[in-house]
Coordinates of C-alpha atoms in Angstrom, one line a residue:
Chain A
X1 CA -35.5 -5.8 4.1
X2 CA -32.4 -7.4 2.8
X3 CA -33.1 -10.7 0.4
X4 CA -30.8 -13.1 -0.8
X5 CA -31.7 -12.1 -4.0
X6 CA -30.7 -8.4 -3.2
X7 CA -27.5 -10.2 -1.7
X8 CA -26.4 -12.3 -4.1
X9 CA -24.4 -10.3 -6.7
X10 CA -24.7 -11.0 -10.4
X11 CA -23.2 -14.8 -12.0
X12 CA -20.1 -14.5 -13.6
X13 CA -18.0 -17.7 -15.4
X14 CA -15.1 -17.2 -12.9
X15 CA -13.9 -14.2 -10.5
X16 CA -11.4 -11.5 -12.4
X17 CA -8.1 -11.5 -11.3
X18 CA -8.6 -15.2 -9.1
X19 CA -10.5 -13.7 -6.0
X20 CA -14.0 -13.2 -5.4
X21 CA -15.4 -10.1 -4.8
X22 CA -15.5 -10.2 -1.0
X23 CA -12.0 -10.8 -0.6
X24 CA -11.0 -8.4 -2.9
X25 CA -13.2 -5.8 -0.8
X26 CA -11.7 -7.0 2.2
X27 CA -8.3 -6.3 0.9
X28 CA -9.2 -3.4 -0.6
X29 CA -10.8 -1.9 3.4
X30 CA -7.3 -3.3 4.7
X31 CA -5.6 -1.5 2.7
X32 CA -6.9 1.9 3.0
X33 CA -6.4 1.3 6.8
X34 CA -2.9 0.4 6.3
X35 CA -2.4 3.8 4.2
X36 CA -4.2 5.6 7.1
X37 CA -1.8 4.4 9.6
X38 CA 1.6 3.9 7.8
X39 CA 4.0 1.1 9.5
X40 CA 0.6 -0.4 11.5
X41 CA 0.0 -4.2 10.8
X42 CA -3.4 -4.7 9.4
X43 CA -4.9 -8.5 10.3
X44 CA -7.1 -9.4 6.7
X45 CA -8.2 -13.0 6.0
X46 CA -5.6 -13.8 3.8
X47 CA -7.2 -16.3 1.1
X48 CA -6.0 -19.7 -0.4
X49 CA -4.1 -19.4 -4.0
X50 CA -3.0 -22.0 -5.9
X51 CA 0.9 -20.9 -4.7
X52 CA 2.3 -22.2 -1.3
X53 CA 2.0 -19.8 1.5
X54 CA 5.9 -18.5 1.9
X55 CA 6.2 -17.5 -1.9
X56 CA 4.5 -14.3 -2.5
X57 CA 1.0 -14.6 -1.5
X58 CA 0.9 -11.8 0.5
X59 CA 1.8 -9.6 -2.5
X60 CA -0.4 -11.9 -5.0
X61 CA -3.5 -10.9 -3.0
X62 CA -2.5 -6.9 -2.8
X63 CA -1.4 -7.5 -6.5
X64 CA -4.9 -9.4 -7.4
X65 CA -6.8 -6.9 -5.5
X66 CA -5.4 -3.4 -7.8
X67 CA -4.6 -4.9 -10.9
X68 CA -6.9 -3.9 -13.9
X69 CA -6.8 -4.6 -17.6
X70 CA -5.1 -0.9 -18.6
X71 CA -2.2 -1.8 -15.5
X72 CA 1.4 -2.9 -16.4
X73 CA 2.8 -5.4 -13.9
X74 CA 6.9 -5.9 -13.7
X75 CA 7.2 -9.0 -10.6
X76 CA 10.5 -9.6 -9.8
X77 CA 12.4 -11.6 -7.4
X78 CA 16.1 -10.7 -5.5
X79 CA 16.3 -8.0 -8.5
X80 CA 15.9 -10.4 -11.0
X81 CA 12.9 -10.5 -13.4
X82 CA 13.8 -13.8 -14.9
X83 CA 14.0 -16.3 -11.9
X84 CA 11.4 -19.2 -11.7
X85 CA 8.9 -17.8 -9.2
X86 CA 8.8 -14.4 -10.3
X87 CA 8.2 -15.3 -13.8
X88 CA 5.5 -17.7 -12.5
X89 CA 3.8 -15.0 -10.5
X90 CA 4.2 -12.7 -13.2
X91 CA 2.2 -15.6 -15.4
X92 CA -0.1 -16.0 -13.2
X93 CA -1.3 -12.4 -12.7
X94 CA -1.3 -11.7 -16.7
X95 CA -3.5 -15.1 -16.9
X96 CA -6.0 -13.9 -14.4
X97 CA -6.3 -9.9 -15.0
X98 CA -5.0 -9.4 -18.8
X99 CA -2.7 -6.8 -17.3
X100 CA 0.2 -6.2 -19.5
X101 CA 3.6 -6.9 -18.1
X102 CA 7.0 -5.5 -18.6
X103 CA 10.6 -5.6 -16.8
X104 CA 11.2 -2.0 -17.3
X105 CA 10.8 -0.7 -14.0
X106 CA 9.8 3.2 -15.5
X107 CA 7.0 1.4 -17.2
X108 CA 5.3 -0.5 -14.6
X109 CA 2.5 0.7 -12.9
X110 CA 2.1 -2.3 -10.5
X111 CA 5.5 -3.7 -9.3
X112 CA 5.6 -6.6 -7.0
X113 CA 9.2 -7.2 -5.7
X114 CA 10.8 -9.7 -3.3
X115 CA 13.7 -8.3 -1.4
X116 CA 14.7 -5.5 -3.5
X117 CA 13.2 -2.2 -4.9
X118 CA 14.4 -1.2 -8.4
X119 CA 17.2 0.7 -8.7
X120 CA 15.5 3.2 -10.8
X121 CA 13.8 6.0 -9.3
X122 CA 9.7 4.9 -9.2
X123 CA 7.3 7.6 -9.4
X124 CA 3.6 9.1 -8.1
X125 CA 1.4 6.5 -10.3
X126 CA 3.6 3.9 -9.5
X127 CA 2.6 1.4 -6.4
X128 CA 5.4 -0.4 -5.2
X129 CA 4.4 -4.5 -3.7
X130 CA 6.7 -6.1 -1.4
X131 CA 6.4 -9.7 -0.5
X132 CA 7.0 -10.0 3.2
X133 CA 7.9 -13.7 5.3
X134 CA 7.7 -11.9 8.6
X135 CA 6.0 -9.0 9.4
X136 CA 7.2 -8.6 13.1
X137 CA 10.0 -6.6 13.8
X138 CA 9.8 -7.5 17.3
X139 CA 9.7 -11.0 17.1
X140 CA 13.0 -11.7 17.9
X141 CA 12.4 -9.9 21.5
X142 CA 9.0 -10.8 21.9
X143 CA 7.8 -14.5 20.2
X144 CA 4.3 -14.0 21.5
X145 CA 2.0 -12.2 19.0
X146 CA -0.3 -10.3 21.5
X147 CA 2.1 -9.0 23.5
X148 CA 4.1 -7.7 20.2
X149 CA 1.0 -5.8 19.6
X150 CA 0.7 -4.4 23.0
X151 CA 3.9 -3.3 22.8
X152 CA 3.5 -1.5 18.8
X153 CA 0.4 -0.2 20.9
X154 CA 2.7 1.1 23.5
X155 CA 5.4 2.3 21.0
X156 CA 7.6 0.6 23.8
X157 CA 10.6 -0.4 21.9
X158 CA 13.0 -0.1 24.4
X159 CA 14.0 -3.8 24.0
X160 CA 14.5 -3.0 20.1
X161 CA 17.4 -0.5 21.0
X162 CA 18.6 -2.9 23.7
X163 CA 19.3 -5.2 21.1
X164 CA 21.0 -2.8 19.1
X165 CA 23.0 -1.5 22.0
X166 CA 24.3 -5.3 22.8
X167 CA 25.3 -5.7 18.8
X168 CA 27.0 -2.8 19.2
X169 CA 29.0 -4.0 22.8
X170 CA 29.6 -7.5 21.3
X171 CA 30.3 -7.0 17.6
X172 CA 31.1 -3.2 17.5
X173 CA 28.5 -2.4 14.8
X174 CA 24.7 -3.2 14.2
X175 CA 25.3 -6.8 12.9
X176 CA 21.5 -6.4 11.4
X177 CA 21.0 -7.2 7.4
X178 CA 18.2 -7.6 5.8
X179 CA 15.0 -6.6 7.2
X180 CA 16.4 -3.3 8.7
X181 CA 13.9 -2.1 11.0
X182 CA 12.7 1.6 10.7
X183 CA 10.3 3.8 12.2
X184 CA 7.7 5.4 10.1
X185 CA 5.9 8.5 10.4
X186 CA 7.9 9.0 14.2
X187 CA 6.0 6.1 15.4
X188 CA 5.2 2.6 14.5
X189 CA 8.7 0.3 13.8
X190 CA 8.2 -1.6 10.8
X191 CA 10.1 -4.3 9.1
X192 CA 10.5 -3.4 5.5
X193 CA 10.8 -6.9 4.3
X194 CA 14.3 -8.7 3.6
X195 CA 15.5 -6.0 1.3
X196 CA 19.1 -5.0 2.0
X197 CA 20.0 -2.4 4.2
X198 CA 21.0 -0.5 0.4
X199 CA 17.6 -0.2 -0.4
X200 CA 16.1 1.1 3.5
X201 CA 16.9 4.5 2.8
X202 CA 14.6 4.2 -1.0
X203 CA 11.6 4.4 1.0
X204 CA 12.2 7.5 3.1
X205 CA 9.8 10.5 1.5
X206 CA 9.3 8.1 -1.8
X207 CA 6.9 9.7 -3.9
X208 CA 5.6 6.1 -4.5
X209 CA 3.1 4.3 -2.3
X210 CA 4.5 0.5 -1.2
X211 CA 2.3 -2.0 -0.1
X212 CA 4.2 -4.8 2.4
X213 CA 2.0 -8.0 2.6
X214 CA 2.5 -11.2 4.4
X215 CA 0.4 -14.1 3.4
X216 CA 1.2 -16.5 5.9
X217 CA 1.0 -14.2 8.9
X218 CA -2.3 -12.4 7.8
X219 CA -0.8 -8.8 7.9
X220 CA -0.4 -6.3 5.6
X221 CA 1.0 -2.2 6.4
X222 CA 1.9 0.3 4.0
X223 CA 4.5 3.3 3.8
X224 CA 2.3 6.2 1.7
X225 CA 4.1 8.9 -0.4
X226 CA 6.1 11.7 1.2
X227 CA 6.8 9.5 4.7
X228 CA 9.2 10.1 6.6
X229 CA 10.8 6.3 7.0
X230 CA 13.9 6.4 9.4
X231 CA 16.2 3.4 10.2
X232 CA 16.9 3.0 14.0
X233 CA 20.6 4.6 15.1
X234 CA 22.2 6.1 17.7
X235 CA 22.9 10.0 17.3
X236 CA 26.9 8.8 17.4
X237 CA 26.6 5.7 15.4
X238 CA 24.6 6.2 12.5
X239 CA 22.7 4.0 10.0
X240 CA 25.2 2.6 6.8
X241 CA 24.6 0.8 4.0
X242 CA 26.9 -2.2 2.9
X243 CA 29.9 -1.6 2.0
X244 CA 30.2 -2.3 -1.5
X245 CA 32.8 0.6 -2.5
X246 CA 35.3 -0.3 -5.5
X247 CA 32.7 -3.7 -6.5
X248 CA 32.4 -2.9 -10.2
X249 CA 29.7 -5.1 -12.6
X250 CA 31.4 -7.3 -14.5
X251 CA 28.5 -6.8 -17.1
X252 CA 28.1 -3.2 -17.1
X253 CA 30.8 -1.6 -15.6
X254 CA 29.1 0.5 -13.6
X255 CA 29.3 1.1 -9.4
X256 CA 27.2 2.3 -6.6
X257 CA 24.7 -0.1 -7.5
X258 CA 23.3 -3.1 -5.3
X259 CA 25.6 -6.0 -6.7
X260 CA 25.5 -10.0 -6.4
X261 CA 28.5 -11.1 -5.2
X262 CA 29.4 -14.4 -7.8
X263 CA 32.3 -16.4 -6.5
X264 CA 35.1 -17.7 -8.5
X265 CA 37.0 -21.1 -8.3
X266 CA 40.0 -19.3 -6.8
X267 CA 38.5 -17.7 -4.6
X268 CA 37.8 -14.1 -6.0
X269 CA 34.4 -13.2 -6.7
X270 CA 33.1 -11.3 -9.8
X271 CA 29.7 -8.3 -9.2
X272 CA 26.8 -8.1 -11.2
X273 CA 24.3 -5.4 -10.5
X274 CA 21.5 -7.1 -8.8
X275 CA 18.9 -5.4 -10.9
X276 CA 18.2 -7.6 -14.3
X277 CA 16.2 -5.4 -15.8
X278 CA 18.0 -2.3 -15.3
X279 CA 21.2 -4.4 -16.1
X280 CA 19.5 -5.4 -19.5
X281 CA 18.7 -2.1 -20.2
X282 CA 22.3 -0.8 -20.2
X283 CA 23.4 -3.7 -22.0
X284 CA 20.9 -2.6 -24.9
X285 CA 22.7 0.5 -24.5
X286 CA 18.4 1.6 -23.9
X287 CA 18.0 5.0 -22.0
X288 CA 17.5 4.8 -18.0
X289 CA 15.7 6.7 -15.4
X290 CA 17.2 8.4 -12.6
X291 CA 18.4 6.0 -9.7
X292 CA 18.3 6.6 -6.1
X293 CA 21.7 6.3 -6.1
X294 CA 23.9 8.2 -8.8
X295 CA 27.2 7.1 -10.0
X296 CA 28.8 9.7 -7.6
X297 CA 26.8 8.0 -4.8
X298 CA 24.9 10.8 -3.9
X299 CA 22.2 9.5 -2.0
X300 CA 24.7 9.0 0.9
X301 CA 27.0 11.2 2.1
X302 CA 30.0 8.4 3.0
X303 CA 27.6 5.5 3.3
X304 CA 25.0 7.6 6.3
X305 CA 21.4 8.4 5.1
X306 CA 21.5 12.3 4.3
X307 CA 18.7 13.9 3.9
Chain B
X1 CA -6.7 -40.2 -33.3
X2 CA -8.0 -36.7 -35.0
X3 CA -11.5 -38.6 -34.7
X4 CA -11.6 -38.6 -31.0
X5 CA -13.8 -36.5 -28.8
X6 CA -12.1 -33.9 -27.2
X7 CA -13.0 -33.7 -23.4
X8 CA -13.7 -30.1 -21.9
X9 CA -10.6 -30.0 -20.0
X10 CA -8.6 -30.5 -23.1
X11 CA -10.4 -28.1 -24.9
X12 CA -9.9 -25.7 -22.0
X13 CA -5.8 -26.2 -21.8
X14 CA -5.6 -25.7 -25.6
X15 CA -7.9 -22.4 -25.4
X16 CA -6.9 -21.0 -22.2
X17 CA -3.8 -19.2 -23.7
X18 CA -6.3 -16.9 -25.6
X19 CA -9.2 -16.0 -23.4
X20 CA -8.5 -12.9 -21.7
X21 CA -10.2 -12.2 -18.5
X22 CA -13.4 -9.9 -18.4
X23 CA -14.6 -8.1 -15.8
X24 CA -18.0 -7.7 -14.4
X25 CA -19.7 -4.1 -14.8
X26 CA -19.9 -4.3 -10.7
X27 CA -16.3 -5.7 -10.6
X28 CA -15.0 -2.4 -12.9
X29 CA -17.1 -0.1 -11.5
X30 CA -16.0 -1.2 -7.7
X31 CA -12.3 -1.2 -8.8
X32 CA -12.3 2.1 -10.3
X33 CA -14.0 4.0 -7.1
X34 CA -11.2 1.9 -4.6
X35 CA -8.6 3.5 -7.2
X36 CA -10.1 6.7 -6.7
X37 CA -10.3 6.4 -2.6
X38 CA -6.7 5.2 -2.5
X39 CA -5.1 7.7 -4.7
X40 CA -7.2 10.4 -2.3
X41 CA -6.1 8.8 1.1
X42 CA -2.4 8.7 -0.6
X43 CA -2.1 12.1 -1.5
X44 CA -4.4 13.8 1.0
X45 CA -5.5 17.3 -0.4
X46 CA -5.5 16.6 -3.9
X47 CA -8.7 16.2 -5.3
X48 CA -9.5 13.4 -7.7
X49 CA -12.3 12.6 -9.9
X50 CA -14.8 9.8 -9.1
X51 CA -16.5 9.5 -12.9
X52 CA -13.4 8.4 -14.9
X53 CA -12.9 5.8 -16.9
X54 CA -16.5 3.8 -17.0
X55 CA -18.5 6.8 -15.6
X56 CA -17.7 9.6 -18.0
X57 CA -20.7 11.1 -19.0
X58 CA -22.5 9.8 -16.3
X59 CA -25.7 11.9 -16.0
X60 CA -26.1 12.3 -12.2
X61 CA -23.2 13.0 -10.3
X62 CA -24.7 13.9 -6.8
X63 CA -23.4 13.8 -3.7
X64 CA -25.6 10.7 -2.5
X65 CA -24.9 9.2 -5.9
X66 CA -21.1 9.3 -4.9
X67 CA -21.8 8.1 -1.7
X68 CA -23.5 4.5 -2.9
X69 CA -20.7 4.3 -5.6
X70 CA -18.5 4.5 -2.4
X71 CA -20.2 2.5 -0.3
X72 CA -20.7 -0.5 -3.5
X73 CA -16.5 -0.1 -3.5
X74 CA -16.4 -0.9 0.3
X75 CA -19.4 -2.2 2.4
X76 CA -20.3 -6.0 2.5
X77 CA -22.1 -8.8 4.7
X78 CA -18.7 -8.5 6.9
X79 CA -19.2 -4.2 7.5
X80 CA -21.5 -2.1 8.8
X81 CA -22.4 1.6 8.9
X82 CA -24.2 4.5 9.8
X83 CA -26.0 6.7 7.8
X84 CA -28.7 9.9 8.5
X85 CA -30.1 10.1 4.9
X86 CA -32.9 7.3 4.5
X87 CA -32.6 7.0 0.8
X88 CA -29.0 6.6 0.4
X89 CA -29.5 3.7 3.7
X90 CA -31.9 1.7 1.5
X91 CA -28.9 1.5 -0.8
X92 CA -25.8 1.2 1.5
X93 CA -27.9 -1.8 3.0
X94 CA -28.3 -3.5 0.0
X95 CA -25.0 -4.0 0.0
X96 CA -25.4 -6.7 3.1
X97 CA -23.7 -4.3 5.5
X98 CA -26.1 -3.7 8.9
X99 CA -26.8 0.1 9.8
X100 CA -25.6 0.5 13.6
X101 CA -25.3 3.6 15.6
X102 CA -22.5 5.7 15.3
X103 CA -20.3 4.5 17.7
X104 CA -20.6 1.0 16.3
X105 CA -20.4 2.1 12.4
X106 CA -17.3 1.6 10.5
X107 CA -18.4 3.1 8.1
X108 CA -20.0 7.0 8.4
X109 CA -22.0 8.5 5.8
X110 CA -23.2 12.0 6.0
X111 CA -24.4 14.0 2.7
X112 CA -24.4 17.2 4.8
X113 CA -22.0 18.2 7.3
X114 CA -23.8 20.5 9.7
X115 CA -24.1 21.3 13.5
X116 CA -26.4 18.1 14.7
X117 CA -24.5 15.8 12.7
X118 CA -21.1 17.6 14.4
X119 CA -23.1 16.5 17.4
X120 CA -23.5 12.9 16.9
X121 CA -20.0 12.4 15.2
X122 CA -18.1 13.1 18.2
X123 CA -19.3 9.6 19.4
X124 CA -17.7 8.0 16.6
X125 CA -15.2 5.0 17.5
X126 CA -11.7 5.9 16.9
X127 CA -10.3 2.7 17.6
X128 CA -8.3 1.7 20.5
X129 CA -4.1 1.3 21.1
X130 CA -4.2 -2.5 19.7
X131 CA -6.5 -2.4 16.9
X132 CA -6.4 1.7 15.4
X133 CA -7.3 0.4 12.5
X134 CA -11.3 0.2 14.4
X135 CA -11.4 3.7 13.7
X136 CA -14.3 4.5 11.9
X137 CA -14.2 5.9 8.2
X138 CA -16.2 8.7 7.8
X139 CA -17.7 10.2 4.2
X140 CA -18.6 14.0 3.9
X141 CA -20.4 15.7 1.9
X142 CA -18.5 18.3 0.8
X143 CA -18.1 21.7 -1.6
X144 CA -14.9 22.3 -3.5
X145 CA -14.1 25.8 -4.0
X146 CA -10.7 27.9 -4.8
X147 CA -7.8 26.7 -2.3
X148 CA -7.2 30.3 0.1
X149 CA -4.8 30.8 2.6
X150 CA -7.0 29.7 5.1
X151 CA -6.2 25.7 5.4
X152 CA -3.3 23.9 5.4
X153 CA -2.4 20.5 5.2
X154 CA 0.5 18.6 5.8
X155 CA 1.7 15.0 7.0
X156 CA 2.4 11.6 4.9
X157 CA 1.1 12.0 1.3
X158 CA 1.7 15.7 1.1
X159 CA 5.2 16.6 -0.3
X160 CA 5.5 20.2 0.6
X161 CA 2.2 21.6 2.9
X162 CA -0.6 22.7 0.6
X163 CA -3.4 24.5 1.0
X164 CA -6.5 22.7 0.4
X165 CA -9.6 24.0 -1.2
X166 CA -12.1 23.3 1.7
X167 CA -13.7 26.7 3.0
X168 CA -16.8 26.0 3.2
X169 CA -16.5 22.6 6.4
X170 CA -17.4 24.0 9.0
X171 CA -15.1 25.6 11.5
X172 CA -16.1 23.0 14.3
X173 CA -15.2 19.9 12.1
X174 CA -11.7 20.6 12.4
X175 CA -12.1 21.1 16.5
X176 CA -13.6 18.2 16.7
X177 CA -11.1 16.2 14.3
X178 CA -8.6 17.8 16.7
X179 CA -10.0 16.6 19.6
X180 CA -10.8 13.1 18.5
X181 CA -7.6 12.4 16.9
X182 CA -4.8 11.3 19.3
X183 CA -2.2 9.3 16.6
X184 CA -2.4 6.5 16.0
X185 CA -6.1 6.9 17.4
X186 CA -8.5 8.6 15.6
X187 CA -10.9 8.5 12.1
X188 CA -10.5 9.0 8.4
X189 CA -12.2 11.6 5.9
X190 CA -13.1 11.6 2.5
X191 CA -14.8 14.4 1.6
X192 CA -17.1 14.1 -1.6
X193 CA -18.6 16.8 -3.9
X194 CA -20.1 16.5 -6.9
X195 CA -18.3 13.8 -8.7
X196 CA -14.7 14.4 -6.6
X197 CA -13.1 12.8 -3.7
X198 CA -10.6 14.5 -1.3
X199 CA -9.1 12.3 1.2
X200 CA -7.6 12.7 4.9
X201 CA -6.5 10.1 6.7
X202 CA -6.0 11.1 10.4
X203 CA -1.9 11.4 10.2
X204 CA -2.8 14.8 8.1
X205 CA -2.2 17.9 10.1
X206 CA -4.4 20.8 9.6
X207 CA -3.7 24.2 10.2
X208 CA -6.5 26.8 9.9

């Protein structure tokens, strides 16, 4: 017979890393669903946090829920370790688990991004976190949540391409940015948060697992090692990158790297890599890992995803 | 001014910097097996051990043992599951999850894998089109042995296609997993020996 007593686990001061022990275990179920079913939205109860909803807290609670005292958490923001919500999230998460933190991406064991992954190649024991605003790929055909999921249900994604097609008649290329949308494992299409279309191809057979959580929406879905993560093209218009041939960073020097663009009063712009920590570790003149893209570009073969 | 009390709260904002967050034995313990499980459900195939960290040494490393460190990691008021072996029940219900039948249970624990158990698995709920994520997770007791050319995996998780060391499941397991699963529908496996976790979600493809 089950007793509140038997229930009621042990007292402790305060809950490690901010949330209690049932949403941790919630998240932690979710989660292993998500990796089960890679590019499938997962509802969870996402939890209150003493951050607004719309700046992280979808990757907070995934972030919250693996952390542990021996992990080493790099949080960055647009590429940048240094900007005002990454380093408070990074604060926050040091404050609550006693993880270690570090901007060196070959370090990290935990890495919670918004709209970038490193430039550095991550590896096996690394977990990649992306914060995501909208989960949906679909919403833009289809604003009504329960039909979305019939159609993900369905994989009927025929409207998807349509848009594509009618990009493709009006503009003559796919006039989509950020938030790229792919199809994983040859069946669910996923948005992989706003990262730039640079960074889609990162993700295809990564040997790291990422972890995409929206706070706001209640979702979370995951892309596991060794997936196959391909962005929607036609067989006679293939997927490209941007085109940021010939930008060099001003700091470094280097190319085929995702750059900011900085402009000038005249009217000319200056590049920085968007990456500060991998930026910062050149400047140091401090040894690098391996990056998805080398500086002969390799990756790509003329901008298309190559396998 | 250096005569005034100082209230709790100030003492708190001046201390805070310092005090570095402790876990609870339950909280570590918990965390450590969900490492486990997702590292196994990541890399299906590779078998990774349950008694690191806090648990080395740990005297009895049974397959039931396993199983209630399992459930601890995962089950809750919110959960529920089904379970053949009475003892390891008593503790999977202290948890606060409610034993169901099998076709309710999202959660399936079964020390022994043989033919009446195949029986009643094949009634377990694989989820449906809207929600896959309904499909059950089911927990094996299992035997590692030396990997043979007799199973393969591949999928997500595996880099090149592996062979696995799992001779001794039985041959109508993997009919039945065949049977069942119909991607994205379908269930999840870990299997557990003495101490070790394998993992396979239901987008790994087995060859025999």
């Amino acid at each position: 017979m089950q007793t509140l007593d038997i229930l009621v686990p042990e007292t402790s001061g305060y809950s490690y890393a901010f949330l209690d022990e049932f949403a941790k275990r919630e998240l932690r179920r979710r989660m292993l669903k998500a990796i089960a079913i890679p590019g499938y939205q997962v509802p969870y109860a996402s939890r209150e946090l003493p951050i607004a909803r719309g700046w992280g807290t979808g990757g907070l609670q995934v972030t919250l829920s693996l952390v542990g005292p021996s992990d080493v958490v790099k949080v960055i923001d647009q590429g940048a370790d240094d900007s005002v919500n990454a380093a408070n999230l990074r604060r926050f998460i040091v404050r609550m688990s006693g993880a270690q933190t570090t901007t060196d991406t070959t370090l990290a064991t935990l890495i919670q991004s918004r709209h970038r992954i490193p430039e550095e190649v991550l590896h096996e024991q690394q977990t990649l976190i992306l914060q995501v605003p909208d989960p949906e790929p679909l919403r833009a055909i289809e604003s009504n949540i329960s039909k979305a999921r019939e159609m993900h249900g369905d994989a009927d994604y025929g409207l998807m391409w349509l848009t594509l097609y009618e990009q493709l008649v009006r503009y003559k290329r796919v006039t989509l940015g950020a938030s790229y949308p792919v199809t994983v494992h040859g069946r669910y299409v996923m948005s992989p948060s706003p990262i730039p279309r640079w960074d889609v191809p990162k993700l295809h057979q990564a040997p790291f697992l990422t972890v995409l959580s929206a706070g706001r929406e209640k979702r979370l879905y995951a892309v596991p090692p060794y997936t196959d993560v391909r962005p929607l093209e036609f067989d006679d218009v293939p997927f490209r990158v941007e085109n940021q041939r010939n930008w060099l960073c001003f700091r470094t020097g280097e190319h085929n790297k995702f750059m900011n663009e900085i402009p000038l009063a005249g009217g000319n712009a200056i590049y920085e890599i968007s990456d500060s920590g991998y930026v910062n570790k050149r400047i140091l003149k401090q040894p690098v890992g391996n990056t998805f893209f080398d500086d002969n570009a390799k990756f790509y073969k003329e901008g298309v995803l190559h396998d | 001014m250096l005569n005034q009390p100082v209230s709790q709260w100030k003492l708190f904002k001046m201390l805070s910097p310092f005090i570095i967050p402790t876990r609870s034995k339950l909280e570590a313990e918990t965390h450590e097996t969900f490492e486990v499980l997702r590292r196994a459900l990541s890399f299906p195939g590779r078998i990774w051990p349950l008694s690191q960290g806090l648990r080395i040494g740990y005297g009895d490393m049974s397959i039931r043992t396993c199983m209630s460190w399992i459930g601890s990691a995962l089950l809750d008021l919110e959960t529920s599951f089904y379970c053949v072996d009475d003892a390891l029940a008593k503790h999977l219900g202290a948890t606060g999850a409610q034993h169901k039948p099998i076709a309710d249970a999202e959660y399936i624990f079964l020390p022994s894998l043989d033919l009446s158990n195949l029986s009643t698995l094949a009634w377990l709920n694989v989820g449906d089109l809207a929600y896959p994520d309904r499909g059950a997770s089911v927990i094996v007791g299992a035997d590692f042995d030396w990997p043979s050319r007799h199973i393969r995996f591949s999928g997500p998780g595996i880099a090149k296609p592996q062979f696995v060391m799992l001779n001794n499941v039985l041959s109508e397991f993997w009919a039945l997993r065949e049977k069942l699963i119909r991607y994205p529908l379908g269930f999840d496996t870990f299997f557990v020996s003495d101490g070790f976790v394998m993992g396979l979600p239901r987008t790994t493809e087995v060859k025999i």
